[in-house]
């Protein structure tokens, strides 16, 4: 999480922006990115694309509903191809507008739309790398390694699963969730059922459904697309589902899971600070708690993925009673003094699409 926006998402999005621009340059094409964010993704995507000659990026966030650090990390980056839109609505409204824009792209007048959310394959691909890097530091590939991963959309941990499929000896992957625990309910009880969204101290993992989980299900069903369509249909109709016992058992050979609530998150931040003087962000703390609870073997090194810098989540750190004052790293030290640029729009698809088509060509009309 030591990249420009202090969350691990930089790792993949820094690469994605460059890859995209490289290919577009070769093809003589341009694209428009429209994305919705409740926090970390938006700033990492903007940082990743700000130098792209052939990309215009529009990031929607819910007006007055993201933290000041997170908002400023987006709105203080200036460029004629960067557009922040604050929607007078909530995150679901923003996401809905992005989905609808993908469904009907006529407002783009032929320019292609690209998604940078966590199912983007290039992002997953980039994340595979650090599993290998970590394992090699710890004696791999001769020695097995285990990982505990703070999980929301199942993207980061899915990269670990792919690293294992590529031959890295990973003997255990721990799905660490907050109170939004649909994945934990599947891993512990073979129930994949949607529940209400809870706001937690680890907001980057506040999800109802994990968008990459379908990819694991696909493998568990022998890569049978029709079977997955059936499962997902019953899920969308509100039914939820279980998988056959032997498929679930197969998943459990590798995956364990734990859901960690806010109180346990704060306890873990305090505990780790006391034990090692390290201040964890709340997402990483969830990974640590799950690692400690679920570790299968003391002979096998356990790696916990640290997903954000604690300075991004001061509420949790304060609640944990960690006395140490956190400072923004040098490259962000003047964040609160910088000018901001952002357009507030009503919660209307037409207004957003009109704005995109008016500014989608480096600030000029498409
Ligand atoms: C996005 C994010 C996560 C969750 O990653 P997924 O790939 O969605 O599982 C965890 N921690 C932080 C800080 C994040 O920004």
PDB file of C-alpha atoms in Angstrom, residues 148 150-151 176-178 202 205 258 260-261 265 268 281-291:
ATOM      1  CA  UNK A 148      -4.597 -14.307   4.903  1.00  0.00           C
ATOM      2  CA  UNK A 150      -8.743  -8.924   3.773  1.00  0.00           C
ATOM      3  CA  UNK A 151     -11.536  -9.511   1.292  1.00  0.00           C
ATOM      4  CA  UNK A 176     -10.946 -12.393   6.043  1.00  0.00           C
ATOM      5  CA  UNK A 177     -14.163 -10.358   5.962  1.00  0.00           C
ATOM      6  CA  UNK A 178     -15.827  -7.745   8.123  1.00  0.00           C
ATOM      7  CA  UNK A 202     -13.375  -1.145   7.150  1.00  0.00           C
ATOM      8  CA  UNK A 205     -14.829  -4.266   2.246  1.00  0.00           C
ATOM      9  CA  UNK A 258     -13.437 -15.587   9.399  1.00  0.00           C
ATOM     10  CA  UNK A 260     -14.383  -9.953  12.137  1.00  0.00           C
ATOM     11  CA  UNK A 261     -16.578  -7.228  13.669  1.00  0.00           C
ATOM     12  CA  UNK A 265     -10.914  -5.032  14.535  1.00  0.00           C
ATOM     13  CA  UNK A 268      -6.487  -6.289  16.986  1.00  0.00           C
ATOM     14  CA  UNK A 281      -5.292  -0.039   9.143  1.00  0.00           C
ATOM     15  CA  UNK A 282      -8.656  -1.715   9.939  1.00  0.00           C
ATOM     16  CA  UNK A 283      -8.697  -3.889   6.795  1.00  0.00           C
ATOM     17  CA  UNK A 284      -5.243  -5.264   7.472  1.00  0.00           C
ATOM     18  CA  UNK A 285      -6.185  -5.835  11.124  1.00  0.00           C
ATOM     19  CA  UNK A 286      -9.011  -8.086   9.956  1.00  0.00           C
ATOM     20  CA  UNK A 287      -6.474 -10.089   7.983  1.00  0.00           C
ATOM     21  CA  UNK A 288      -4.278 -10.443  11.078  1.00  0.00           C
ATOM     22  CA  UNK A 289      -7.169 -11.542  13.286  1.00  0.00           C
ATOM     23  CA  UNK A 290      -8.263 -14.154  10.764  1.00  0.00           C
ATOM     24  CA  UNK A 291      -4.688 -15.407  10.339  1.00  0.00           C
TER      25      UNK A 291
END
